mmCIF file of C-alpha atoms in Angstrom:
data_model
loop_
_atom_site.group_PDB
_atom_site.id
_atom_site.type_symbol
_atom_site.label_atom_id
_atom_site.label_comp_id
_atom_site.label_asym_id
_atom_site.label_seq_id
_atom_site.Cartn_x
_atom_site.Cartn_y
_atom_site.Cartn_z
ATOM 1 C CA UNK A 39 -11.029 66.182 -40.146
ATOM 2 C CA UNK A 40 -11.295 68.288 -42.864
ATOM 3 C CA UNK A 41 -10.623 72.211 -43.501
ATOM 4 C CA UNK A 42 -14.478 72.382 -43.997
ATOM 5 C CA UNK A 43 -15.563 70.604 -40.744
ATOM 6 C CA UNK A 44 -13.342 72.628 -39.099
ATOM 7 C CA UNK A 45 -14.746 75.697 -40.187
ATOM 8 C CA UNK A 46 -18.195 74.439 -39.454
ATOM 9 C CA UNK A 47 -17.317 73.699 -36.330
ATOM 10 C CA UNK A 48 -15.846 77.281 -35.491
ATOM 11 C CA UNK A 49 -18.347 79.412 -36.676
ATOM 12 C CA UNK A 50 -19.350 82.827 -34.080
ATOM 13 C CA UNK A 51 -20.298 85.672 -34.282
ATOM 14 C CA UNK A 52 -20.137 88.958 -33.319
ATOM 15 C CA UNK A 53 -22.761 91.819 -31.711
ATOM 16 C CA UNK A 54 -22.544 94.850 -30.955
ATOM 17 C CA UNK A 55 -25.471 96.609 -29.218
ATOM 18 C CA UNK A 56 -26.339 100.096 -27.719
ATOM 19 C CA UNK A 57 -27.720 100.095 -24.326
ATOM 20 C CA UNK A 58 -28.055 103.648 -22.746
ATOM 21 C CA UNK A 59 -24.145 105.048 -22.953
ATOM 22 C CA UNK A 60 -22.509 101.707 -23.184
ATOM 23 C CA UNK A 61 -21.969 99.602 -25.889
ATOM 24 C CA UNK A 62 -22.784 96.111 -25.321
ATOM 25 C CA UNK A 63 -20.327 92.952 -27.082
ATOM 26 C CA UNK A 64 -20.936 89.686 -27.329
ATOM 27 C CA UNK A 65 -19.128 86.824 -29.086
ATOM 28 C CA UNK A 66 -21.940 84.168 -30.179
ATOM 29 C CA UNK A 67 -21.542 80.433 -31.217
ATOM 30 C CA UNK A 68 -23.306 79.341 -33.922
ATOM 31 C CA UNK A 69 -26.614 78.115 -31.536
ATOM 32 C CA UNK A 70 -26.645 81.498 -30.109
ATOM 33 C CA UNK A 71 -24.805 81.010 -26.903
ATOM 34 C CA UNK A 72 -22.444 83.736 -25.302
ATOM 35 C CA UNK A 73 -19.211 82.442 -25.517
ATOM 36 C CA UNK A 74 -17.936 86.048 -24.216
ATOM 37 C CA UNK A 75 -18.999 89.223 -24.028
ATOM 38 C CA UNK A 76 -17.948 92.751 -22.577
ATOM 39 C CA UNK A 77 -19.592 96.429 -22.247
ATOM 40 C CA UNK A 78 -17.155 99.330 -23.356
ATOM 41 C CA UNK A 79 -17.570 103.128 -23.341
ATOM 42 C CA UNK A 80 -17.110 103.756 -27.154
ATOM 43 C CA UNK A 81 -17.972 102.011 -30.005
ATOM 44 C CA UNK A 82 -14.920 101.695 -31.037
ATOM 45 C CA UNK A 83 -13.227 99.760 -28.120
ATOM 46 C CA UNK A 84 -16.533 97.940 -28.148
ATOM 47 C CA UNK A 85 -15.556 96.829 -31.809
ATOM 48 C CA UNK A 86 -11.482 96.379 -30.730
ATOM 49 C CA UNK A 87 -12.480 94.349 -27.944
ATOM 50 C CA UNK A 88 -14.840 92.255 -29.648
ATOM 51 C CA UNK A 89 -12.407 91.469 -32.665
ATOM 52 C CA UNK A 90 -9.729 90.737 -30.279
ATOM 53 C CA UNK A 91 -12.054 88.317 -28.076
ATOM 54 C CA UNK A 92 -13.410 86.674 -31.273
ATOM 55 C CA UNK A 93 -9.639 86.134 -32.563
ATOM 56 C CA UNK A 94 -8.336 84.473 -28.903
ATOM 57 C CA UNK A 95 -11.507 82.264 -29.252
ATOM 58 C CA UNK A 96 -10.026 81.020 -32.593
ATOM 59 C CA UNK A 97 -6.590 80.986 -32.155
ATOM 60 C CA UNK A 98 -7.817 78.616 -29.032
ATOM 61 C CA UNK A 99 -10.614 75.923 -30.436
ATOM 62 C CA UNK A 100 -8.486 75.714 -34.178
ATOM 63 C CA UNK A 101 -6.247 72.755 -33.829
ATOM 64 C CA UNK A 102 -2.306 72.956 -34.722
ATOM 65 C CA UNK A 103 -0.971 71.603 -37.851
ATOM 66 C CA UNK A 104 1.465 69.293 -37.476
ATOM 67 C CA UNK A 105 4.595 70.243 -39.183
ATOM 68 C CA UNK A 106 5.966 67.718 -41.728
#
């Protein structure tokens, strides 16, 4: 498989949304489907907690290379 397929294949996305006095995260595949999502006090953790979701969800669905 190739470095683009991969890519393709592990493409999300991130939203953050304001509901009330929470902030609302979600992590989104690329059909639109919550992969995982959260509610947070701040913005802030909302965005930490997000990036840090979004960046387990990689390190977990990217397959290993193979060292030579």
């Amino acid at each position: 498989m190739t470095i683009h397929a991969q890519l393709d294949r592990n493409l999300f996305e991130i939203a953050i949304v304001q509901k009330r006095l929470r902030w609302d995260w979600s992590v989104r595949d690329r059909r639109g489907k919550v992969v995982m999502a959260g509610r947070e006090k701040s913005r802030a953790a909302a965005r930490y907690h997000s990036g840090r979701a979004l960046f387990l969800l990689l390190l977990t669905t990217c397959p290993r290379l193979k060292p030579a």
